[in-house]
Coordinates of C-alpha atoms in Angstrom, one line a residue:
M1 CA 0.0 0.0 0.0
A2 CA 1.4 3.4 -0.9
A3 CA 2.2 5.7 2.0
T4 CA -0.1 8.7 2.5
T5 CA 1.5 12.1 3.0
I6 CA -0.5 14.6 5.1
S7 CA 0.4 18.3 4.9
I8 CA 0.3 20.0 8.3
E9 CA 1.2 23.5 9.5
Q10 CA 2.7 24.6 12.8
D11 CA -0.4 26.7 13.7
Q12 CA -2.5 23.4 13.7
F13 CA -0.6 22.4 16.9
C14 CA -0.7 25.8 18.6
C15 CA -2.5 26.5 21.9
S16 CA -5.0 29.2 21.4
V17 CA -4.2 30.6 24.8
C18 CA -0.4 31.0 24.6
L19 CA -0.2 30.8 20.8
E20 CA 2.8 28.5 21.1
V21 CA 3.2 24.8 20.1
L22 CA 1.3 22.6 22.6
R23 CA 3.2 21.5 25.7
D24 CA 1.7 18.6 27.6
P25 CA -1.5 18.7 25.5
V26 CA -4.8 17.9 27.1
T27 CA -8.2 17.6 25.3
I28 CA -11.3 18.9 27.1
P29 CA -14.9 17.4 26.5
C30 CA -15.7 19.8 23.6
G31 CA -12.8 18.4 21.6
H32 CA -10.4 21.4 21.7
S33 CA -6.8 20.9 23.0
Y34 CA -4.7 23.2 25.1
C35 CA -1.4 23.1 27.1
L36 CA -2.1 21.6 30.5
D37 CA -0.8 24.7 32.3
C38 CA -2.6 27.2 30.0
I39 CA -6.1 25.7 30.5
E40 CA -5.7 25.2 34.2
D41 CA -4.5 28.8 34.6
Y42 CA -7.5 30.0 32.5
W43 CA -10.0 28.1 34.6
N44 CA -8.4 29.3 37.8
R45 CA -8.9 32.9 36.8
A46 CA -12.6 32.3 35.8
K47 CA -14.9 35.1 36.9
K48 CA -17.8 32.8 37.8
K49 CA -16.8 30.1 40.2
G50 CA -18.2 26.7 39.3
Q51 CA -18.5 27.5 35.6
Y52 CA -15.7 26.4 33.3
S53 CA -15.8 27.2 29.6
C54 CA -13.8 26.5 26.5
P55 CA -11.7 29.6 25.5
Q56 CA -12.6 28.9 21.8
C57 CA -16.2 27.6 21.6
R58 CA -17.3 29.0 25.0
Q59 CA -19.1 25.7 25.9
V60 CA -19.6 25.6 29.7
F61 CA -18.7 22.6 31.8
N62 CA -20.0 22.0 35.3
P63 CA -18.4 20.4 37.3
R64 CA -14.8 21.1 36.3
P65 CA -13.6 18.4 33.9
L66 CA -10.7 16.2 35.0
L67 CA -7.6 16.8 32.9
S68 CA -5.2 14.2 31.7
R69 CA -2.4 14.3 29.1
N70 CA -3.5 13.3 25.5
T71 CA -0.7 10.8 24.9
V72 CA -1.4 10.3 21.2
L73 CA -1.6 14.1 20.5
G74 CA 1.6 14.6 22.6
E75 CA 3.5 12.0 20.4
V76 CA 2.2 13.7 17.2
V77 CA 3.3 17.1 18.4
E78 CA 6.7 15.8 19.5
K79 CA 7.2 14.1 16.1
F80 CA 6.1 17.3 14.3
Q81 CA 8.6 19.3 16.2
Q82 CA 11.4 16.9 15.3
T83 CA 10.6 16.4 11.6
G84 CA 9.4 20.0 11.0
F85 CA 12.3 21.8 12.6
Q86 CA 14.1 22.3 9.2
A87 CA 10.9 23.7 7.6
A88 CA 10.1 25.9 10.5
A89 CA 13.7 27.3 10.4
Q90 CA 13.0 28.7 7.0
H91 CA 10.6 31.1 8.7
L92 CA 13.0 32.3 11.3
A93 CA 13.9 36.0 11.2
K94 CA 17.3 36.9 9.8
P95 CA 19.4 39.5 11.7
E96 CA 18.3 42.3 9.5
E97 CA 14.6 41.4 9.5
V98 CA 11.9 42.3 12.0
K99 CA 11.2 39.6 14.6
C100 CA 7.9 38.4 15.9
S101 CA 7.2 39.9 19.4
V102 CA 5.2 36.8 20.6
C103 CA 7.3 33.9 19.5
M104 CA 9.2 32.2 22.4
G105 CA 12.8 31.1 21.9
S106 CA 13.8 31.4 18.2
K107 CA 11.9 34.3 16.7
N108 CA 10.1 33.9 13.4
K109 CA 10.1 36.7 10.8
A110 CA 7.4 39.2 11.4
V111 CA 5.1 40.1 8.6
K112 CA 2.7 42.5 10.3
S113 CA 2.9 45.2 13.0
C114 CA 0.0 46.5 15.1
L115 CA 0.0 50.3 15.8
V116 CA -2.3 49.8 18.8
C117 CA -0.4 46.9 20.5
S118 CA 3.0 48.2 19.4
E119 CA 4.1 44.7 18.5
S120 CA 5.0 42.7 15.4
Y121 CA 3.7 39.3 14.5
C122 CA 4.7 36.3 12.3
V123 CA 2.1 34.7 10.0
A124 CA 0.6 32.5 12.6
H125 CA 0.5 35.1 15.3
S126 CA -0.9 37.8 13.0
R127 CA -3.8 35.5 12.1
A128 CA -4.4 34.9 15.8
H129 CA -4.2 38.6 16.5
E130 CA -6.8 39.3 13.7
E131 CA -9.2 36.8 15.1
R132 CA -8.8 38.1 18.6
F133 CA -9.3 41.8 17.8
R134 CA -11.5 41.7 14.7
G135 CA -13.7 44.8 14.6
K136 CA -11.8 46.5 17.5
G137 CA -9.8 49.0 15.4
H138 CA -6.4 47.2 15.7
K139 CA -4.9 48.2 12.3
L140 CA -2.1 46.0 11.0
I141 CA 0.6 47.4 8.7
P142 CA 3.7 45.9 7.1
A143 CA 6.2 44.9 9.8
V144 CA 8.4 47.8 11.0
E145 CA 11.0 48.0 13.7
Q146 CA 11.0 50.0 17.0
Q147 CA 7.3 49.9 17.8
R148 CA 8.1 51.6 21.1
E149 CA 8.7 54.8 19.2
K150 CA 5.0 54.9 18.5
L151 CA 4.3 55.2 22.3
C152 CA 4.4 58.3 24.4
S153 CA 7.4 58.0 26.7
Q154 CA 5.6 59.8 29.5
H155 CA 2.1 58.2 29.4
D156 CA 2.8 55.0 27.5
K157 CA -0.1 55.7 25.1
V158 CA -0.1 55.5 21.3
I159 CA 1.1 58.7 19.6
R160 CA -1.8 60.0 17.4
L161 CA -1.4 63.8 17.5
Y162 CA 1.1 66.4 16.5
C163 CA 1.6 69.8 18.3
R164 CA 2.4 72.4 15.7
T165 CA 3.1 74.9 18.4
D166 CA 6.0 72.9 19.9
Q167 CA 6.6 70.8 16.7
Q168 CA 6.5 67.4 18.4
C169 CA 4.4 64.2 18.4
L170 CA 1.9 63.7 21.3
C171 CA -0.5 61.3 22.8
S172 CA -4.0 62.3 23.8
Q173 CA -3.0 62.7 27.4
C174 CA -0.2 65.2 26.4
V175 CA -2.7 67.4 24.7
K176 CA -4.8 67.6 27.9
E177 CA -1.7 68.4 30.1
R178 CA 1.5 70.1 29.0
H179 CA 0.1 71.0 25.5
K180 CA -3.3 72.2 26.5
G181 CA -4.5 75.0 24.2
H182 CA -1.8 74.3 21.6
N183 CA -2.5 73.9 17.9
A184 CA -2.7 70.1 17.7
V185 CA -3.7 68.0 14.7
S186 CA -3.6 64.4 13.8
V187 CA -0.3 62.9 12.7
A188 CA -1.9 62.0 9.4
D189 CA -2.9 65.6 8.7
E190 CA 0.6 66.9 9.7
R191 CA 2.3 64.2 7.6
T192 CA 0.2 65.3 4.6
T193 CA 1.2 68.9 5.2
Q194 CA 4.9 68.3 5.7
Q195 CA 5.1 65.8 2.9
K196 CA 3.7 68.4 0.5
K197 CA 6.2 71.0 1.7
L198 CA 9.1 68.6 1.3
Q199 CA 8.1 67.6 -2.2
E200 CA 7.7 71.2 -3.2
T201 CA 11.1 72.0 -1.7
S202 CA 12.6 69.0 -3.5
L203 CA 11.2 70.2 -6.9
K204 CA 12.4 73.7 -6.4
S205 CA 15.9 72.5 -5.3
V206 CA 16.2 70.2 -8.3
Q207 CA 15.2 72.9 -10.7
K208 CA 17.6 75.4 -9.1
L209 CA 20.5 72.9 -9.4
K210 CA 19.6 72.1 -13.0
D211 CA 19.5 75.8 -13.9
T212 CA 22.9 76.3 -12.2
E213 CA 24.3 73.3 -14.0
K214 CA 23.1 74.8 -17.3
E215 CA 24.6 78.2 -16.5
L216 CA 28.0 76.6 -15.5
R217 CA 28.1 74.7 -18.8
Y218 CA 27.5 77.9 -20.7
I219 CA 30.2 79.7 -18.7
I220 CA 32.7 77.0 -19.6
R221 CA 31.9 77.3 -23.3
Y222 CA 32.0 81.1 -23.0
I223 CA 35.4 81.1 -21.4
K224 CA 36.7 78.8 -24.1
H225 CA 35.3 81.1 -26.8
S226 CA 36.9 84.1 -25.1
T227 CA 40.2 82.3 -24.8
D228 CA 40.1 81.2 -28.5
A229 CA 39.4 84.8 -29.5
A230 CA 42.3 86.1 -27.5
V231 CA 44.6 83.5 -28.9
E232 CA 43.6 84.3 -32.4
E233 CA 44.2 88.0 -31.9
S234 CA 47.6 87.4 -30.3
E235 CA 48.6 85.2 -33.2
R236 CA 47.6 87.9 -35.7
I237 CA 49.7 90.5 -34.0
F238 CA 52.7 88.3 -33.4
S239 CA 52.7 87.2 -37.0
K240 CA 53.8 90.7 -37.9
L241 CA 56.6 90.9 -35.5
I242 CA 60.2 90.1 -36.4
R243 CA 61.8 86.8 -35.7
S244 CA 63.5 88.1 -32.5
I245 CA 60.1 88.0 -30.6
E246 CA 58.8 84.7 -31.9
K247 CA 59.8 83.1 -28.6
Q248 CA 57.8 85.7 -26.7
S249 CA 54.8 85.1 -29.0
C250 CA 54.7 81.4 -28.0
E251 CA 55.0 82.3 -24.3
V252 CA 52.1 84.7 -24.5
K253 CA 50.0 82.2 -26.3
E254 CA 50.8 79.6 -23.7
L255 CA 50.1 82.0 -20.9
I256 CA 46.7 82.8 -22.3
L257 CA 45.9 79.1 -22.7
V258 CA 47.0 78.3 -19.2
Q259 CA 44.9 81.0 -17.7
G260 CA 42.0 80.0 -19.9
R261 CA 42.3 76.4 -18.7
A262 CA 42.6 77.6 -15.1
A263 CA 39.3 79.5 -15.5
V264 CA 37.7 76.6 -17.2
S265 CA 39.0 74.3 -14.5
Q266 CA 37.5 76.5 -11.8
A267 CA 34.1 76.4 -13.5
E268 CA 34.4 72.6 -14.1
E269 CA 35.2 72.1 -10.4
L270 CA 32.0 74.0 -9.6
L271 CA 30.2 71.9 -12.1
E272 CA 31.6 68.7 -10.6
K273 CA 30.6 69.9 -7.1
M274 CA 27.1 70.7 -8.4
Q275 CA 26.8 67.2 -10.0
R276 CA 27.7 65.7 -6.7
E277 CA 25.1 67.8 -5.0
I278 CA 22.6 66.7 -7.6
A279 CA 23.5 63.0 -7.0
E280 CA 23.1 63.6 -3.2
L281 CA 19.8 65.3 -3.8
R282 CA 18.6 62.4 -5.9
R283 CA 19.5 60.0 -3.1
T284 CA 17.7 62.3 -0.6
D285 CA 14.7 62.4 -3.1
A286 CA 14.7 58.6 -3.3
E287 CA 14.6 58.5 0.5
L288 CA 11.7 60.9 0.5
E289 CA 9.9 58.9 -2.1
K290 CA 10.5 55.7 0.0
L291 CA 9.4 57.5 3.1
C292 CA 6.2 58.8 1.3
R293 CA 5.1 55.2 0.7
T294 CA 5.1 54.3 4.3
E295 CA 1.7 54.1 6.0
D296 CA 3.2 54.9 9.4
H297 CA 2.6 58.6 10.0
V298 CA 4.7 58.8 13.1
H299 CA 7.6 57.1 11.4
F300 CA 7.3 59.6 8.6
L301 CA 7.3 62.6 10.9
Q302 CA 10.2 61.4 12.9
K303 CA 12.3 60.6 9.8
C304 CA 11.4 63.5 7.5
K305 CA 13.3 66.0 9.7
S306 CA 16.6 64.3 8.7
L307 CA 16.0 65.1 5.0
H308 CA 17.8 68.1 3.8
F309 CA 17.6 69.9 0.4
P310 CA 20.3 72.4 -0.6
T311 CA 19.0 76.0 -0.9
K312 CA 22.2 78.0 -0.9
A313 CA 22.8 79.7 -4.3
V314 CA 26.0 78.9 -6.1
E315 CA 28.2 81.9 -6.8
M316 CA 29.0 82.0 -10.5
P317 CA 32.5 82.6 -11.7
S318 CA 33.1 86.0 -13.2
T319 CA 33.0 86.1 -17.0
D320 CA 32.8 89.7 -18.0
A321 CA 36.4 90.2 -17.1
V322 CA 37.6 87.4 -19.4
P323 CA 37.2 89.2 -22.8
Y324 CA 38.1 92.6 -21.3
L325 CA 41.5 91.4 -19.9
M326 CA 42.3 88.8 -22.5
Y327 CA 41.3 90.9 -25.5
K328 CA 41.5 94.7 -24.9
S329 CA 44.3 94.9 -22.3
M330 CA 46.4 92.2 -24.0
R331 CA 45.9 93.7 -27.5
G332 CA 46.9 97.1 -26.4
A333 CA 49.9 95.9 -24.7
L334 CA 51.0 93.8 -27.7
A335 CA 50.4 96.8 -30.0
D336 CA 52.8 98.8 -27.9
L337 CA 55.3 96.0 -27.9
R338 CA 55.1 95.8 -31.7
D339 CA 55.8 99.6 -32.0
T340 CA 58.7 99.7 -29.6
L341 CA 60.3 96.4 -30.7
D342 CA 63.6 95.3 -29.0
Q343 CA 64.0 98.5 -26.9
T344 CA 60.9 97.7 -24.7
L345 CA 60.6 93.9 -25.4
E346 CA 61.3 92.7 -21.9
R347 CA 59.4 95.5 -20.1
E348 CA 56.3 95.1 -22.3
F349 CA 56.2 91.3 -22.1
S350 CA 56.3 91.5 -18.4
R351 CA 53.3 93.9 -18.5
I352 CA 51.4 91.5 -20.7
S353 CA 52.1 88.6 -18.4
E354 CA 50.8 90.5 -15.4
K355 CA 47.6 91.6 -17.2
V356 CA 46.7 88.0 -18.3
T357 CA 47.7 86.5 -15.0
S358 CA 45.4 89.0 -13.2
L359 CA 42.4 87.4 -15.0
K360 CA 42.2 84.6 -12.5
E361 CA 42.5 87.0 -9.5
T362 CA 39.7 89.2 -11.0
S363 CA 37.5 86.2 -11.6
N364 CA 37.9 85.2 -7.9
Q365 CA 36.8 88.6 -6.5
S366 CA 34.0 88.5 -4.0
T367 CA 30.6 89.9 -5.0
S368 CA 31.2 93.1 -3.1
E369 CA 34.5 93.6 -4.9
K370 CA 32.9 92.9 -8.3
T371 CA 30.4 95.7 -7.8
K372 CA 33.4 98.1 -7.9
A373 CA 34.4 96.9 -11.4
K374 CA 33.4 99.1 -14.4
D375 CA 30.6 96.9 -15.7
A376 CA 29.7 94.8 -12.7
D377 CA 26.5 96.9 -12.0
I378 CA 24.8 95.2 -15.0
P379 CA 23.8 91.6 -14.4
Y380 CA 24.7 89.1 -17.0
D381 CA 21.1 88.5 -18.0
S382 CA 20.2 92.2 -18.5
E383 CA 21.3 94.8 -21.1
P384 CA 22.8 98.3 -20.9
K385 CA 20.3 101.1 -20.8
T386 CA 22.2 104.3 -21.8
R387 CA 24.9 105.0 -24.4
A388 CA 27.4 105.4 -21.6
D389 CA 26.5 101.8 -20.5
F390 CA 27.0 100.5 -24.0
L391 CA 30.3 102.3 -24.4
Q392 CA 31.7 100.2 -21.5
Y393 CA 31.7 97.3 -23.9
Y394 CA 33.1 99.3 -26.9
H395 CA 35.6 97.4 -29.1
D396 CA 37.8 99.2 -31.5
I397 CA 37.4 96.8 -34.4
T398 CA 39.5 96.8 -37.5
L399 CA 38.9 95.5 -41.1
D400 CA 40.7 92.4 -42.4
P401 CA 42.1 93.1 -45.9
N402 CA 42.5 89.3 -46.5
T403 CA 38.7 88.9 -46.5
A404 CA 37.8 92.0 -48.7
N405 CA 36.2 91.5 -52.0
P406 CA 38.4 92.8 -54.9
Y407 CA 35.9 95.6 -55.7
L408 CA 36.3 97.1 -52.2
C409 CA 38.7 100.0 -51.8
F410 CA 40.1 100.9 -48.3
S411 CA 40.6 104.4 -47.0
D412 CA 41.3 106.2 -43.7
G413 CA 43.9 103.8 -42.5
R414 CA 41.8 100.8 -43.6
R415 CA 38.9 102.0 -41.3
G416 CA 36.8 103.0 -44.3
V417 CA 35.7 101.0 -47.3
T418 CA 34.0 101.9 -50.6
T419 CA 32.8 99.7 -53.5
R420 CA 34.4 100.7 -56.9
S421 CA 33.7 99.7 -60.5
D422 CA 37.2 98.4 -61.0
P423 CA 38.7 95.6 -59.0
Q424 CA 41.8 96.1 -56.8
P425 CA 45.0 94.1 -57.2
Y426 CA 44.6 92.1 -54.0
P427 CA 46.5 88.8 -53.7
D428 CA 44.6 85.5 -53.7
N429 CA 43.5 84.4 -50.3
P430 CA 41.1 81.5 -49.3
D431 CA 39.4 83.9 -46.8
R432 CA 38.5 86.5 -49.5
F433 CA 34.9 87.0 -50.6
T434 CA 34.9 86.2 -54.4
S435 CA 31.5 87.5 -55.5
W436 CA 29.8 89.7 -52.9
A437 CA 31.3 93.1 -52.0
Q438 CA 31.8 92.1 -48.4
V439 CA 34.6 92.3 -45.8
L440 CA 35.0 91.0 -42.2
C441 CA 36.8 92.3 -39.2
R442 CA 40.0 90.7 -38.0
A443 CA 39.0 89.4 -34.6
G444 CA 36.0 87.3 -33.5
M445 CA 33.7 88.7 -30.8
A446 CA 32.9 86.8 -27.6
G447 CA 31.1 88.1 -24.5
R448 CA 29.6 91.6 -24.5
C449 CA 30.8 93.8 -27.3
Y450 CA 29.7 97.2 -28.8
W451 CA 30.8 99.0 -31.9
E452 CA 29.5 101.8 -34.2
V453 CA 29.7 102.5 -37.9
E454 CA 28.8 105.3 -40.2
W455 CA 27.6 104.9 -43.8
S456 CA 26.7 107.1 -46.8
G457 CA 25.9 106.7 -50.5
N458 CA 23.0 105.5 -52.6
G459 CA 24.0 101.9 -52.9
G460 CA 23.1 101.0 -49.3
V461 CA 25.1 98.9 -46.9
S462 CA 24.6 95.7 -44.7
I463 CA 25.9 95.6 -41.2
G464 CA 26.0 92.3 -39.4
V465 CA 27.9 89.4 -37.9
C466 CA 28.8 85.9 -39.0
Y467 CA 30.6 82.7 -38.0
K468 CA 34.2 82.3 -39.2
N469 CA 33.2 79.2 -41.3
M470 CA 30.7 81.0 -43.5
S471 CA 31.4 80.4 -47.1
R472 CA 33.5 83.0 -49.0
S473 CA 33.3 81.8 -52.6
G474 CA 30.5 81.9 -55.1
G475 CA 27.5 84.2 -55.5
G476 CA 25.0 82.0 -53.7
S477 CA 23.2 82.7 -50.3
D478 CA 25.8 80.6 -48.4
S479 CA 28.3 83.4 -48.8
K480 CA 25.8 86.4 -48.6
L481 CA 25.7 88.2 -45.3
G482 CA 22.4 87.6 -43.5
H483 CA 21.1 85.1 -46.1
N484 CA 22.2 81.8 -44.3
S485 CA 22.0 80.2 -40.9
K486 CA 25.6 81.4 -40.1
S487 CA 25.1 85.1 -40.4
W488 CA 22.8 88.0 -39.3
S489 CA 22.6 91.5 -40.9
L490 CA 20.8 94.8 -40.9
D491 CA 20.3 96.1 -44.5
C492 CA 20.3 99.9 -44.7
S493 CA 19.3 102.3 -47.5
H494 CA 17.7 105.7 -47.7
S495 CA 14.3 104.2 -48.5
V496 CA 14.0 101.0 -46.4
C497 CA 15.5 99.2 -43.4
S498 CA 15.3 95.4 -43.0
F499 CA 16.8 92.5 -41.0
Q500 CA 18.1 89.4 -42.7
H501 CA 18.8 85.9 -41.4
N502 CA 18.7 82.5 -42.9
K503 CA 16.9 83.6 -46.1
E504 CA 14.2 85.3 -44.1
S505 CA 13.7 89.1 -44.3
M506 CA 11.9 91.4 -41.9
T507 CA 11.1 95.0 -42.9
L508 CA 11.6 97.4 -40.0
P509 CA 9.2 100.3 -39.4
A510 CA 12.0 102.9 -38.9
L511 CA 14.7 104.0 -41.4
C512 CA 18.4 103.8 -40.6
C513 CA 20.4 106.8 -39.5
S514 CA 23.8 107.4 -40.9
R515 CA 25.3 106.1 -37.7
I516 CA 24.5 102.6 -36.4
G517 CA 25.4 101.0 -33.1
V518 CA 25.7 97.2 -32.8
Y519 CA 25.5 95.5 -29.4
L520 CA 26.4 91.8 -29.1
D521 CA 26.0 89.6 -26.0
L522 CA 27.3 86.3 -27.0
R523 CA 26.6 84.7 -23.7
G524 CA 23.1 86.1 -23.4
G525 CA 22.3 85.3 -27.1
T526 CA 21.4 88.9 -28.0
L527 CA 22.3 91.0 -31.1
S528 CA 20.8 94.5 -31.2
F529 CA 21.0 97.4 -33.7
Y530 CA 20.5 101.0 -32.7
N531 CA 20.1 104.3 -34.5
I532 CA 22.6 106.8 -33.0
S533 CA 21.7 110.5 -33.1
D534 CA 20.9 112.6 -30.1
K535 CA 19.8 109.5 -28.4
M536 CA 19.9 105.7 -29.0
V537 CA 16.8 104.2 -30.6
L538 CA 16.5 100.4 -30.9
L539 CA 15.9 99.3 -34.5
H540 CA 15.9 95.6 -34.0
K541 CA 16.9 93.0 -31.4
V542 CA 17.6 89.3 -32.1
K543 CA 17.4 86.5 -29.4
T544 CA 19.3 83.4 -30.5
T545 CA 21.9 81.0 -29.4
F546 CA 25.4 81.6 -30.6
T547 CA 27.5 78.4 -30.8
Q548 CA 30.9 80.1 -31.5
P549 CA 32.5 83.6 -31.6
V550 CA 31.1 85.8 -34.4
Y551 CA 32.9 88.3 -36.7
P552 CA 31.6 91.8 -37.6
G553 CA 30.9 91.8 -41.3
F554 CA 29.8 94.4 -43.9
W555 CA 28.4 94.5 -47.4
V556 CA 28.8 97.8 -49.2
G557 CA 26.7 98.7 -52.3
L558 CA 28.2 100.3 -55.4
G559 CA 28.8 104.0 -54.7
S560 CA 28.4 103.7 -50.9
T561 CA 31.0 104.1 -48.2
L562 CA 31.2 102.5 -44.8
K563 CA 33.5 103.7 -41.9
L564 CA 34.3 102.2 -38.5
C565 CA 33.8 104.8 -35.8
S566 CA 36.7 105.4 -33.4
L567 CA 35.8 106.6 -29.9

């Protein structure tokens, strides 16, 4: 005959009084079994003498039944304990898990916790708890540690209230005594309020860090552009010096690059720090999200105070000083060096080195020191208001003969240019415009720059900017100022004024004066054109994103003349 296997669970052999495995089991007349000591103690504490009932079915016995050990059941329980030990061990709590508060000896893993009883229960004991307190408001939640934290240390009552006046958790007795008259609400209401505040703070903090990260990335790109523009200008000037100063040319170039890398490194360190803070914030945000999922209000309120979100604003590195010191001061010093040659070589080179080196010191000035600088009163995201403000960013630009179309003729020390009917004998150059009567300036513009030009004649002019890689050959739109995605231009004539970009034209309501001011904020992505007469009048402003330094450029119609203004 095949052996029959019967599946049994531990709770089938548990005493309903002590909730443990039966010890010296006895069976009373109704058929229920208990530990001998448990049922005797239960009957000894009976309220009505002479009436003895079953703890489970409540059947009353009179007289008191005689108790004797159920030998068969005792052997079965003993065998179960021997053969079922390995299976039962699978339910024992690991060191990191919550243990059952009721289990004797080896503790089983707790699966539920009661907020009223402040205890945790395994599967068997949680079922017994539910049967015992069904309909009595004993809410079970997923097992959690430290149930004593949910009890008032003074009155040993469950914490259900929160005092907003003193900002602490309370029991009902606390409200009647030390916190009488205070603003007390339920822990659930306070948890909802604080959770909402924390989530709003988290969102604001994340957004602020993202904005700061974006600004730092732009600053790094901006410093690189400024460094490239300064390097390009230094190379242009040094290319005209004699062989005796070639060594100094390399040293100045290296000095600029070193300071540029130092400035970039400073901003990158800030960026790295910001990224670490973002990572930390994400971990904190994950903790908040995990905390928000708990149903234990007291646990939430006690743990949420340890969550911190950064609110301190990050001070941005200075950028306005970069183009000013790298371009204007260095260029002026190098021009002096070129004019004085060997007689002042050592003295002027030392002066250049000092000016470029001071870039890092200037960028590290405190906010109060920066306000003393010439243009620090104007925030990076705002524009100058008066002509005096614009002139703080004035650049003395010069035309580059290597880019001039052969029909352009220079005058006034190459600061003026006119279109003629006959071509000029210019040498071939890959940078020269072959079809359009256009010319660019020598240096690329980065940062905030301002310049002014005057024009006259019936042929009209175009005043604009372009990237260095704009096409120079052919008569198509790719090489026409303002007619492609790499250039922007203001077209001026005595009858109409229009703005051109990427084959799109916009006619402006006002006519152009003979003097035009151009303001460029590469970092802010702004290009503005102004009529200059008794006052400055805005003709047109462009908001865009410049991806590299731009070069001032001009188209001059036949019979017209354009001149760079010197202030």
